[in-house]
């Protein structure tokens, strides 16, 4: 089965198992899992691996659970436990969740992640709206056979990938919120200081190991995309140390702020 048909089937299963279609998807990254129950009234839950095409993640701090949550008049699909390229998954597997979410009705996909900060004005514990990205994975979810009949062509315009409309709404709610360019690498090792110098010269403010392929796949299917990073550490060579446990702890400490940002973003759709 091709990846689009696989996602279609998963989208139908999500709607059936969680009691109706959705309008917003939130993909929770490392250290964001605790936020899952705080985005609205949880109406249902399914283990990701019980839905067609989903794999169970192998990273501590990523629980593979998909929840339905009501927040005001929004039906939110909260997806905890994304899979990453560094686990050996293909680009099609990495974007399966967001494709399934769009098939389940989501016209807005919110991608969250943990990221290293390259920008001295973005400190640890700060949520940051992603304004644009630099895809350094060398991969695209749209390479391979052309999308089947009925899908948009694969030559997707990424000019306004991270919705400027929603970023403006988020800034109106929180004028102090930071914005930055996210560089997406494969990982799983952290970067060298020389690589961080290179990324900063390229214009990156944040660095991480997810999000870029999912953003492309969601946009290709016509969804509006929002990205929110949580700066969990200063990038390599900028002081401090790099450690997965610290990334998760910084996520927990910043929970109140990130829930507030996500609430605004979800509501502004
Ligand atoms: N580099 C890459 N990915 C990350 C980092 C980092 O410093 N912090 C959290 N995810």
Short mmCIF file of C-alpha atoms and ligand atoms in Angstrom, two decimals:
data_model
loop_
_atom_site.label_atom_id
_atom_site.label_comp_id
_atom_site.label_asym_id
_atom_site.label_seq_id
_atom_site.Cartn_x
_atom_site.Cartn_y
_atom_site.Cartn_z
CA UNK A 1 0.00 0.00 0.00
CA UNK A 2 1.39 3.46 -0.80
CA UNK A 3 1.97 5.89 2.11
CA UNK A 4 -1.00 8.08 1.22
CA UNK A 5 -3.46 5.18 1.18
CA UNK A 6 -1.94 3.88 4.41
CA UNK A 7 -2.52 7.29 6.02
CA UNK A 8 -6.07 7.44 4.63
CA UNK A 9 -6.85 4.13 6.29
CA UNK A 10 -5.31 5.35 9.59
CA UNK A 11 -7.32 8.58 9.39
CA UNK A 12 -10.56 6.61 9.01
CA UNK A 13 -9.59 4.41 11.98
CA UNK A 14 -8.87 7.47 14.15
CA UNK A 15 -12.26 8.98 13.34
CA UNK A 16 -14.02 5.68 14.08
CA UNK A 17 -12.16 4.89 17.27
CA UNK A 18 -12.16 8.39 18.72
CA UNK A 19 -15.74 9.27 17.88
CA UNK A 20 -15.73 11.77 15.03
CA UNK A 21 -13.46 13.92 12.92
CA UNK A 22 -10.99 16.56 14.13
CA UNK A 23 -9.97 20.07 13.18
CA UNK A 24 -6.58 20.53 14.87
CA UNK A 25 -3.69 18.10 15.44
CA UNK A 26 -1.00 18.65 18.05
CA UNK A 27 2.14 16.52 17.76
CA UNK A 28 4.00 16.44 21.06
CA UNK A 29 7.80 16.28 21.04
CA UNK A 30 10.38 15.23 23.62
CA UNK A 31 9.57 16.68 26.99
CA UNK A 32 6.09 17.72 25.87
CA UNK A 33 4.30 14.46 26.78
CA UNK A 34 3.02 15.84 30.11
CA UNK A 35 1.16 18.53 28.22
CA UNK A 36 -1.05 15.89 26.56
CA UNK A 37 -3.78 15.92 29.21
CA UNK A 38 -3.82 19.72 29.58
CA UNK A 39 -4.87 20.82 26.13
CA UNK A 40 -8.56 20.18 26.62
CA UNK A 41 -11.08 17.71 27.99
CA UNK A 42 -9.86 14.27 27.02
CA UNK A 43 -12.68 12.36 25.30
CA UNK A 44 -10.90 9.23 24.20
CA UNK A 45 -7.54 7.56 23.80
CA UNK A 46 -5.98 4.91 21.61
CA UNK A 47 -2.50 3.35 21.61
CA UNK A 48 -0.67 4.55 18.49
CA UNK A 49 0.49 1.09 17.53
CA UNK A 50 -3.14 -0.09 17.41
CA UNK A 51 -3.77 2.24 14.43
CA UNK A 52 -2.71 1.24 10.89
CA UNK A 53 0.81 2.23 9.97
CA UNK A 54 1.91 3.62 13.35
CA UNK A 55 5.08 2.35 14.99
CA UNK A 56 5.78 2.45 18.68
CA UNK A 57 8.54 4.95 19.49
CA UNK A 58 11.71 3.77 21.17
CA UNK A 59 12.77 6.98 22.92
CA UNK A 60 12.18 7.52 26.68
CA UNK A 61 9.81 10.47 27.12
CA UNK A 62 7.84 9.67 23.95
CA UNK A 63 4.68 7.75 24.88
CA UNK A 64 2.86 6.39 21.83
CA UNK A 65 -0.68 7.54 22.64
CA UNK A 66 -3.24 9.38 20.52
CA UNK A 67 -5.98 11.29 22.35
CA UNK A 68 -9.12 13.14 21.39
CA UNK A 69 -9.53 16.37 23.36
CA UNK A 70 -12.22 19.04 23.23
CA UNK A 71 -11.02 22.61 23.70
CA UNK A 72 -13.78 25.16 23.31
CA UNK A 73 -15.30 24.44 19.92
CA UNK A 74 -12.16 22.65 18.64
CA UNK A 75 -11.81 18.90 18.31
CA UNK A 76 -8.11 18.34 18.94
CA UNK A 77 -6.15 15.21 18.06
CA UNK A 78 -3.23 15.06 20.49
CA UNK A 79 -0.47 12.79 19.27
CA UNK A 80 2.24 11.84 21.74
CA UNK A 81 5.07 9.61 20.57
CA UNK A 82 6.35 10.66 17.19
CA UNK A 83 8.88 8.50 15.42
CA UNK A 84 12.19 9.90 14.19
CA UNK A 85 14.60 9.33 11.32
CA UNK A 86 17.31 8.53 13.87
CA UNK A 87 15.36 5.45 15.00
CA UNK A 88 15.82 4.12 11.49
CA UNK A 89 12.35 5.05 10.23
CA UNK A 90 11.75 6.17 6.66
CA UNK A 91 10.49 9.68 5.85
CA UNK A 92 7.08 8.13 5.00
CA UNK A 93 6.89 6.55 8.47
CA UNK A 94 8.02 9.78 10.14
CA UNK A 95 5.16 11.74 8.52
CA UNK A 96 2.51 9.01 8.80
CA UNK A 97 0.96 10.56 11.93
CA UNK A 98 0.48 14.03 10.45
CA UNK A 99 -0.84 12.60 7.20
CA UNK A 100 -3.33 10.46 9.15
CA UNK A 101 -4.34 13.55 11.16
CA UNK A 102 -5.08 15.54 8.00
CA UNK A 103 -7.06 12.57 6.65
CA UNK A 104 -8.99 12.60 9.96
CA UNK A 105 -10.06 16.16 9.16
CA UNK A 106 -7.31 18.33 10.70
CA UNK A 107 -6.77 21.50 8.69
CA UNK A 108 -4.26 22.83 11.24
CA UNK A 109 -1.22 20.82 12.36
CA UNK A 110 0.74 22.06 15.37
CA UNK A 111 4.21 20.52 15.63
CA UNK A 112 6.06 20.81 18.92
CA UNK A 113 9.61 19.82 19.70
CA UNK A 114 12.55 20.18 22.02
CA UNK A 115 15.39 22.16 20.50
CA UNK A 116 18.82 23.53 21.26
CA UNK A 117 19.04 27.33 21.13
CA UNK A 118 21.70 29.00 18.99
CA UNK A 119 20.40 32.44 19.82
CA UNK A 120 21.68 34.01 23.06
CA UNK A 121 18.39 35.89 23.41
CA UNK A 122 16.46 32.58 23.48
CA UNK A 123 17.12 31.03 26.89
CA UNK A 124 16.49 27.56 28.26
CA UNK A 125 12.83 26.99 29.13
CA UNK A 126 11.53 29.45 26.54
CA UNK A 127 8.82 28.42 24.08
CA UNK A 128 9.58 29.71 20.57
CA UNK A 129 7.32 30.01 17.51
CA UNK A 130 9.06 28.53 14.48
CA UNK A 131 9.09 31.17 11.74
CA UNK A 132 10.76 28.99 9.09
CA UNK A 133 13.01 25.96 8.81
CA UNK A 134 16.19 24.71 7.22
CA UNK A 135 15.80 21.03 6.29
CA UNK A 136 19.25 19.50 6.70
CA UNK A 137 18.09 15.88 6.73
CA UNK A 138 18.80 15.58 3.00
CA UNK A 139 15.37 13.94 2.72
CA UNK A 140 11.82 14.78 1.70
CA UNK A 141 8.57 12.97 2.51
CA UNK A 142 7.54 13.72 -1.08
CA UNK A 143 10.35 11.88 -2.86
CA UNK A 144 9.60 8.49 -4.39
CA UNK A 145 6.57 7.60 -6.48
CA UNK A 146 4.26 10.53 -7.28
CA UNK A 147 1.25 11.01 -4.97
CA UNK A 148 -1.78 9.06 -6.26
CA UNK A 149 -4.69 10.59 -8.24
CA UNK A 150 -6.62 13.08 -6.19
CA UNK A 151 -3.62 14.30 -4.16
CA UNK A 152 -1.77 17.57 -4.77
CA UNK A 153 1.34 17.31 -6.95
CA UNK A 154 4.56 16.89 -5.03
CA UNK A 155 6.15 20.24 -5.96
CA UNK A 156 4.88 21.99 -2.85
CA UNK A 157 5.29 25.73 -2.22
CA UNK A 158 6.89 26.19 1.22
CA UNK A 159 6.99 30.01 1.13
CA UNK A 160 4.65 30.44 4.10
CA UNK A 161 5.19 27.00 5.61
CA UNK A 162 4.72 28.10 9.23
CA UNK A 163 1.49 30.08 9.05
CA UNK A 164 2.22 33.79 9.48
CA UNK A 165 -1.46 34.32 10.27
CA UNK A 166 -1.34 32.04 13.30
CA UNK A 167 2.03 33.42 14.42
CA UNK A 168 0.53 36.92 14.38
CA UNK A 169 -2.40 35.72 16.49
CA UNK A 170 0.00 34.09 18.96
CA UNK A 171 2.03 37.31 19.17
CA UNK A 172 -1.11 39.33 19.85
CA UNK A 173 -1.82 37.03 22.83
CA UNK A 174 1.81 37.06 24.03
CA UNK A 175 3.80 39.96 22.54
CA UNK A 176 6.98 38.73 24.27
CA UNK A 177 6.96 35.33 22.55
CA UNK A 178 10.20 34.56 20.69
CA UNK A 179 10.33 33.47 17.03
CA UNK A 180 13.13 31.67 15.28
CA UNK A 181 14.35 29.58 12.37
CA UNK A 182 14.58 25.84 13.14
CA UNK A 183 17.32 23.72 11.59
CA UNK A 184 16.28 20.06 11.37
CA UNK A 185 19.05 17.43 11.39
CA UNK A 186 18.88 13.64 11.49
CA UNK A 187 20.75 13.16 14.82
CA UNK A 188 20.70 11.28 17.16
CA UNK A 189 24.04 12.69 18.28
CA UNK A 190 24.04 16.34 19.28
CA UNK A 191 25.98 18.73 17.06
CA UNK A 192 29.63 19.70 17.29
CA UNK A 193 30.45 23.32 18.19
CA UNK A 194 31.74 23.78 14.60
CA UNK A 195 28.40 22.59 13.24
CA UNK A 196 26.59 25.02 15.53
CA UNK A 197 28.76 27.88 14.24
CA UNK A 198 27.83 26.83 10.68
CA UNK A 199 24.10 26.63 11.51
CA UNK A 200 24.16 30.06 13.18
CA UNK A 201 25.78 31.56 10.05
CA UNK A 202 23.08 29.92 7.95
CA UNK A 203 20.49 31.79 9.96
CA UNK A 204 19.28 29.12 12.38
CA UNK A 205 18.10 30.06 15.87
CA UNK A 206 17.14 26.54 16.93
CA UNK A 207 18.36 23.05 16.18
CA UNK A 208 16.58 19.74 16.56
CA UNK A 209 15.91 16.29 15.13
CA UNK A 210 12.26 16.38 14.05
CA UNK A 211 9.48 18.56 12.64
CA UNK A 212 10.82 19.53 9.19
CA UNK A 213 9.54 16.47 7.29
CA UNK A 214 6.19 16.55 9.10
CA UNK A 215 5.75 20.24 8.29
CA UNK A 216 6.39 19.57 4.59
CA UNK A 217 3.98 16.61 4.51
CA UNK A 218 1.20 18.53 6.30
CA UNK A 219 1.60 21.54 4.00
CA UNK A 220 1.58 19.30 0.94
CA UNK A 221 -1.87 18.06 2.00
CA UNK A 222 -3.06 21.65 2.37
CA UNK A 223 -3.02 21.95 6.17
CA UNK A 224 -1.95 25.12 7.92
CA UNK A 225 1.19 24.43 9.97
CA UNK A 226 2.39 25.88 13.27
CA UNK A 227 5.69 24.93 14.92
CA UNK A 228 6.51 25.53 18.58
CA UNK A 229 9.93 24.66 19.96
CA UNK A 230 10.87 24.52 23.58
CA UNK A 231 14.49 25.58 24.04
CA UNK A 232 15.73 22.85 26.35
CA UNK A 233 19.44 23.67 26.22
CA UNK A 234 21.91 26.09 24.67
CA UNK A 235 23.44 24.46 21.58
CA UNK A 236 26.84 22.76 21.68
CA UNK A 237 29.73 25.10 22.45
CA UNK A 238 27.43 27.84 23.81
CA UNK A 239 27.92 26.92 27.45
CA UNK A 240 26.26 24.12 29.37
CA UNK A 241 26.09 20.45 28.59
CA UNK A 242 23.92 18.29 26.34
CA UNK A 243 22.03 15.44 27.83
CA UNK A 244 18.67 13.81 26.92
CA UNK A 245 17.58 13.75 30.56
CA UNK A 246 18.11 17.53 30.83
CA UNK A 247 16.02 18.00 27.70
CA UNK A 248 13.11 16.14 29.33
CA UNK A 249 13.52 18.01 32.64
CA UNK A 250 13.52 21.41 30.94
CA UNK A 251 10.30 20.33 29.23
CA UNK A 252 8.63 19.60 32.56
CA UNK A 253 9.79 22.84 34.14
CA UNK A 254 8.38 24.97 31.30
CA UNK A 255 4.99 23.26 31.14
CA UNK A 256 2.83 26.21 32.23
CA UNK A 257 4.21 28.50 29.54
CA UNK A 258 4.01 25.94 26.77
CA UNK A 259 0.40 25.02 27.59
CA UNK A 260 -0.49 28.73 27.38
CA UNK A 261 1.20 29.12 23.98
CA UNK A 262 -0.44 25.99 22.61
CA UNK A 263 -3.85 27.11 23.88
CA UNK A 264 -3.51 30.36 21.95
CA UNK A 265 -2.29 28.64 18.81
CA UNK A 266 -5.11 26.08 18.88
CA UNK A 267 -7.68 28.79 19.52
CA UNK A 268 -6.45 31.08 16.77
CA UNK A 269 -7.38 28.66 14.03
N1 LIG B 1 20.49 19.60 19.22
C1 LIG B 1 19.67 18.81 18.52
N2 LIG B 1 18.49 18.40 18.97
C2 LIG B 1 18.11 18.83 20.18
C3 LIG B 1 18.91 19.65 20.97
C4 LIG B 1 20.17 20.07 20.45
O1 LIG B 1 20.95 20.81 21.10
N3 LIG B 1 18.24 19.88 22.13
C5 LIG B 1 17.05 19.21 22.04
N4 LIG B 1 16.98 18.58 20.86
#
